[in-house]
PDB file of C-alpha atoms in Angstrom:
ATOM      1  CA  UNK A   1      -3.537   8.299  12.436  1.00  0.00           C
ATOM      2  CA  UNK A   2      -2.867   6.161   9.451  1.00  0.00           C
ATOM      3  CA  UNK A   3      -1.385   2.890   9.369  1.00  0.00           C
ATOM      4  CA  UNK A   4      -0.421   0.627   6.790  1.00  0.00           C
ATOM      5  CA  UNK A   5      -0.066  -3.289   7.532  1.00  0.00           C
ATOM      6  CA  UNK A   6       0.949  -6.736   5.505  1.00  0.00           C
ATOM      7  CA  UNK A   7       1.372  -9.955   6.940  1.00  0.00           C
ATOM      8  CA  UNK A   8       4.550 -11.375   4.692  1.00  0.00           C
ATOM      9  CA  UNK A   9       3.124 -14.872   6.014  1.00  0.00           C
ATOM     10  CA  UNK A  10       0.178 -15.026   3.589  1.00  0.00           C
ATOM     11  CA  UNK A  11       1.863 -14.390   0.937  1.00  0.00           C
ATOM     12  CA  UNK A  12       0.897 -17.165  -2.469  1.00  0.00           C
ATOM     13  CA  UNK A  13       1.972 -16.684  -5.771  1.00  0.00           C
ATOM     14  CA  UNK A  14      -0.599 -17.621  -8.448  1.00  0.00           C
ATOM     15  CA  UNK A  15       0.072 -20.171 -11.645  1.00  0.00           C
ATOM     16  CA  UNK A  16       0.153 -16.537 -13.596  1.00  0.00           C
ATOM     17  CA  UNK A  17       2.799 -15.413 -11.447  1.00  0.00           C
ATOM     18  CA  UNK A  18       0.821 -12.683  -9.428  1.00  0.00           C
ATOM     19  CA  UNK A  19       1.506 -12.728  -5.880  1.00  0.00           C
ATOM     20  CA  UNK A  20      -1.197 -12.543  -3.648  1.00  0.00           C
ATOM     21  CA  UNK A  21      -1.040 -11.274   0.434  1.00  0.00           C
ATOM     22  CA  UNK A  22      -2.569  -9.502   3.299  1.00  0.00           C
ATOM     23  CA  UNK A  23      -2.866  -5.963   3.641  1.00  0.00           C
ATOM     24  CA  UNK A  24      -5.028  -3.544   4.908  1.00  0.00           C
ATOM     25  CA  UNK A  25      -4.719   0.418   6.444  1.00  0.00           C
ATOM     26  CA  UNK A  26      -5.732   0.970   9.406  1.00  0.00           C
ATOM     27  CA  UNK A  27      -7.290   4.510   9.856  1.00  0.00           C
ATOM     28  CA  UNK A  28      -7.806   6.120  13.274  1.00  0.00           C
ATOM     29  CA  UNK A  29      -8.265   2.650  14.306  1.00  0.00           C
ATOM     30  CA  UNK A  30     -10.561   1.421  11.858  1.00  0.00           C
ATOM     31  CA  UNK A  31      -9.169  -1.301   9.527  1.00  0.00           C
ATOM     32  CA  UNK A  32      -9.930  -0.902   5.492  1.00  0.00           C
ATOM     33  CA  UNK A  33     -11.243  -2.867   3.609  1.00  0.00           C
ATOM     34  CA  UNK A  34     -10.896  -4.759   6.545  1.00  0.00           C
ATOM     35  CA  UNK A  35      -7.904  -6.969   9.185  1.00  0.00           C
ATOM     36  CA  UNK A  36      -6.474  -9.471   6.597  1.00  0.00           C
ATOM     37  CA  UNK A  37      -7.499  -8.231   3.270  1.00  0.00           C
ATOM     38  CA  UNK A  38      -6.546 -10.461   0.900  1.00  0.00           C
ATOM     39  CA  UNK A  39      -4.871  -8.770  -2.910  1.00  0.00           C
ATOM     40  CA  UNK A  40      -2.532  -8.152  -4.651  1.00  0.00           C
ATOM     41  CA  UNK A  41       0.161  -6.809  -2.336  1.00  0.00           C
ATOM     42  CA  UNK A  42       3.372  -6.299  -4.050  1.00  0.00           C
ATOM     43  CA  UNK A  43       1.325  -4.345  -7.076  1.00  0.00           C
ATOM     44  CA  UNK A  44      -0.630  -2.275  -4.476  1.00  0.00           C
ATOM     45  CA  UNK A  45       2.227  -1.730  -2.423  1.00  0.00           C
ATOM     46  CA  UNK A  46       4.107  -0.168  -5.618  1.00  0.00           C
ATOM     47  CA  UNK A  47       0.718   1.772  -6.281  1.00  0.00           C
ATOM     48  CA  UNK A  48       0.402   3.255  -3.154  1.00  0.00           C
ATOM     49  CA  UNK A  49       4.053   4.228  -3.112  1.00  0.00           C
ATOM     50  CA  UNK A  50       3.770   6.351  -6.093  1.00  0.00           C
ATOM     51  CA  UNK A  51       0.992   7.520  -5.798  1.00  0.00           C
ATOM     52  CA  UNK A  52       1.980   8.996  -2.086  1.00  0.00           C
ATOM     53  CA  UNK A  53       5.069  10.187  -3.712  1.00  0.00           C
ATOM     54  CA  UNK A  54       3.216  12.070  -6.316  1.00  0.00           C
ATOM     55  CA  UNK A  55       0.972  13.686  -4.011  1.00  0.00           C
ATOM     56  CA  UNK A  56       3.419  14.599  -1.479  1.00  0.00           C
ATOM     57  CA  UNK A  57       5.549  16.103  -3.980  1.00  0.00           C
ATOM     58  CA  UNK A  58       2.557  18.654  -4.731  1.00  0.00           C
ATOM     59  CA  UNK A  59      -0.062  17.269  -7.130  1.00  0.00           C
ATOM     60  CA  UNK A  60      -3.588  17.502  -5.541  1.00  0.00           C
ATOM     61  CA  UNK A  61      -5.205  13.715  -6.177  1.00  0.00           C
ATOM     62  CA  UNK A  62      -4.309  10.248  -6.785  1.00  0.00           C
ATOM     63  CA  UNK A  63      -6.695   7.435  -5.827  1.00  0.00           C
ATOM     64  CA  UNK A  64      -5.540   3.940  -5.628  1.00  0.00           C
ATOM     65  CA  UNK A  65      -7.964   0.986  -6.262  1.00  0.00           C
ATOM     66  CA  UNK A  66      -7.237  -1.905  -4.709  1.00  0.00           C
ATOM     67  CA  UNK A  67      -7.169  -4.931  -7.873  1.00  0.00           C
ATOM     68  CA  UNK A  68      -9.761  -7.418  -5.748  1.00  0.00           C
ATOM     69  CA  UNK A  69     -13.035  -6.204  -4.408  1.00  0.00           C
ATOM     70  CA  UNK A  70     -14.759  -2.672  -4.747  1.00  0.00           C
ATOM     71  CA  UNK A  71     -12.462  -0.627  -2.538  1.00  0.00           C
ATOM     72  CA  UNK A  72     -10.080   2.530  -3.243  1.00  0.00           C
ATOM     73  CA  UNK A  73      -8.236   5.203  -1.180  1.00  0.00           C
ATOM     74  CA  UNK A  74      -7.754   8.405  -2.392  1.00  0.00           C
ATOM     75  CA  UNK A  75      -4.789  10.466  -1.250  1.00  0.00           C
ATOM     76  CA  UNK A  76      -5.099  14.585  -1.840  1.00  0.00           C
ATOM     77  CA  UNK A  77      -2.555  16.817  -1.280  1.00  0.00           C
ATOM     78  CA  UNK A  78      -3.308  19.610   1.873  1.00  0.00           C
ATOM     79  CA  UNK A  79      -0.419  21.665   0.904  1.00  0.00           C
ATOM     80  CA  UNK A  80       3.278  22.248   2.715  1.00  0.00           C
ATOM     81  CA  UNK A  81       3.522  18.610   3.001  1.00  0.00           C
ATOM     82  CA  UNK A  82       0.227  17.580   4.433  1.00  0.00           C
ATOM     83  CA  UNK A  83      -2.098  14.599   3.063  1.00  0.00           C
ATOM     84  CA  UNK A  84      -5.768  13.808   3.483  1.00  0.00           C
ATOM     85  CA  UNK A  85      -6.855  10.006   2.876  1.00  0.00           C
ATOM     86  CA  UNK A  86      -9.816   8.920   2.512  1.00  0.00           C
ATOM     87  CA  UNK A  87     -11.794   5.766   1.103  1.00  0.00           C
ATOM     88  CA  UNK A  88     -14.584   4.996  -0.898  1.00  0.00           C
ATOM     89  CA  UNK A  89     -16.568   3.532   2.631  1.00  0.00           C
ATOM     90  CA  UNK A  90     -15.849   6.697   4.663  1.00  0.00           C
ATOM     91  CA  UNK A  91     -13.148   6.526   6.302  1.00  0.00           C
ATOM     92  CA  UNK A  92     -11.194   9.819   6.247  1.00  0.00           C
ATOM     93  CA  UNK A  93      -7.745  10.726   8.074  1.00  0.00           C
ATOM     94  CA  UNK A  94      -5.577  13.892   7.332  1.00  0.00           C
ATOM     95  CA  UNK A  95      -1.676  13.573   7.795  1.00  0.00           C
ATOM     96  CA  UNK A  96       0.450  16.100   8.739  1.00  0.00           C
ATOM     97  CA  UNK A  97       4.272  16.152   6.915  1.00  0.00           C
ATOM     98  CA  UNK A  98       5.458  14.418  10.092  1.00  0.00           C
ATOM     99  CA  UNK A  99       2.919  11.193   9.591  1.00  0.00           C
ATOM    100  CA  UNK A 100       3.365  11.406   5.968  1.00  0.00           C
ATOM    101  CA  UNK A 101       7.126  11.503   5.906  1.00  0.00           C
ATOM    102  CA  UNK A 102       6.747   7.726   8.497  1.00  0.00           C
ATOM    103  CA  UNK A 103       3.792   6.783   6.283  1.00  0.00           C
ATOM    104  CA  UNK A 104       6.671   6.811   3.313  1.00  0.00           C
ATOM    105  CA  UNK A 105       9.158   5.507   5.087  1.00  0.00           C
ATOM    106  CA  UNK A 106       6.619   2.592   6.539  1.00  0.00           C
ATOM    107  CA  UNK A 107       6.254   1.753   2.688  1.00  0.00           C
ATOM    108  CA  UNK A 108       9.444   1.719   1.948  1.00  0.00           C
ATOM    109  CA  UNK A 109      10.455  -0.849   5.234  1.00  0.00           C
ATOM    110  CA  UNK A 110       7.218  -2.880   4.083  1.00  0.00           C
ATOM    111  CA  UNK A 111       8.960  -2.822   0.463  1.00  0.00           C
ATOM    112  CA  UNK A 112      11.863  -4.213   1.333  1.00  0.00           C
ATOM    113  CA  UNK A 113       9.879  -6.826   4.145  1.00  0.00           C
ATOM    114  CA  UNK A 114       8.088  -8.036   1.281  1.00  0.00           C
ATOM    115  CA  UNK A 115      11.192  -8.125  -1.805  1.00  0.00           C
ATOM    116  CA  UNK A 116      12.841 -10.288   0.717  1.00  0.00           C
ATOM    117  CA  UNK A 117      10.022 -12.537   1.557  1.00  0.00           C
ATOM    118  CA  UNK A 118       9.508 -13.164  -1.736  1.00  0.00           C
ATOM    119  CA  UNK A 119      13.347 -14.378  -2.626  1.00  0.00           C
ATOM    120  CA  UNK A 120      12.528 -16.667   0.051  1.00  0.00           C
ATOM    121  CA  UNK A 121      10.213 -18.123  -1.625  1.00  0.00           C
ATOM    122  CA  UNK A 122      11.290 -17.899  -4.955  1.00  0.00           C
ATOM    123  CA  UNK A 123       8.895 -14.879  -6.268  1.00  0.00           C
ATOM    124  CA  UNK A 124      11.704 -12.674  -6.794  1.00  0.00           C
ATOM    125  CA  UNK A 125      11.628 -12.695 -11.056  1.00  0.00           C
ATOM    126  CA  UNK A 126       8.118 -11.057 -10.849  1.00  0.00           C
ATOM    127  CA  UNK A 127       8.053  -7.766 -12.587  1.00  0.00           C
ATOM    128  CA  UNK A 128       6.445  -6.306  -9.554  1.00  0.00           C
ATOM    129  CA  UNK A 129       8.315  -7.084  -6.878  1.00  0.00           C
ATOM    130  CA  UNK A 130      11.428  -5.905  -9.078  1.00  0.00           C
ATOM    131  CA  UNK A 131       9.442  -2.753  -9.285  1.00  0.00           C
ATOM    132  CA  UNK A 132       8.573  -2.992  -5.754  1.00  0.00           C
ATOM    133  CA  UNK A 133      12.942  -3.196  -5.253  1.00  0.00           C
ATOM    134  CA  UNK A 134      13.096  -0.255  -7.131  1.00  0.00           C
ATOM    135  CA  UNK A 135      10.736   1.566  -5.103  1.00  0.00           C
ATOM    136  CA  UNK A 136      12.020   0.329  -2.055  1.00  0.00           C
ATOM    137  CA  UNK A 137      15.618   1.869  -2.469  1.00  0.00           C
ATOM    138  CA  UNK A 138      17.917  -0.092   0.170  1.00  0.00           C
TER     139      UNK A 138
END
């Protein structure tokens, strides 16, 4: 089982602009990189969005690396809807097109958690979380 979490509490926004948060997968219980990770959310919530969306849609690998720290996931196509994910520490779950299909539409509900977080906070001109709206199709 795959999960994907952000706390919409943590989330900063730099002098640059980039908005830093909390987010982490949890896989067959084990958290990755770890509870509370710390990056850039609304960027690596649009990455792992289309990358998910590429794979599911039939191209074999797309690996996502998260923009602080040494960490990745890799998501490879199993065919008829199925997705194995896997990370560069060991973790390794394989989704059938049930789990993938809520895995998608998690993203998408975290999306639109996080667009509106950030328009509470004023973030909402940032080019990602625009992109993020996008992604996150209301």
């Amino acid at each position: 089982m795959v999960e994907i979490d952000v706390d919409v509490e943590s989330l900063s926004a730099s002098r640059s602009g980039a908005i830093w948060g909390d987010v982490w997968f949890t896989m067959n219980g084990d958290p990755f990189p770890e509870r509370g990770w710390n990056d850039l959310v609304i960027a690596l919530l649009v990455e792992f969005q289309a990358a998910l969306g590429v794979v599911d849609g039939g191209d074999s690998v797309r690996r996502v690396r998260f923009f602080d720290g040494p960490y990745w996931v890799e998501f490879e196509s199993l065919g008829q809807g199925g997705v194995k994910i896997s990370t560069n520490t060991g973790l390794v779950a394989s989704c059938g097109k049930v789990e993938v299909e809520g895995l998608v539409r998690r993203l998408g509900e975290l999306g639109r958690e996080l667009v509106d977080a950030c328009a509470a906070k004023g973030f909402e001109g940032s080019d990602d979380v625009k992109r993020l709206d996008r992604l996150s199709a209301r």
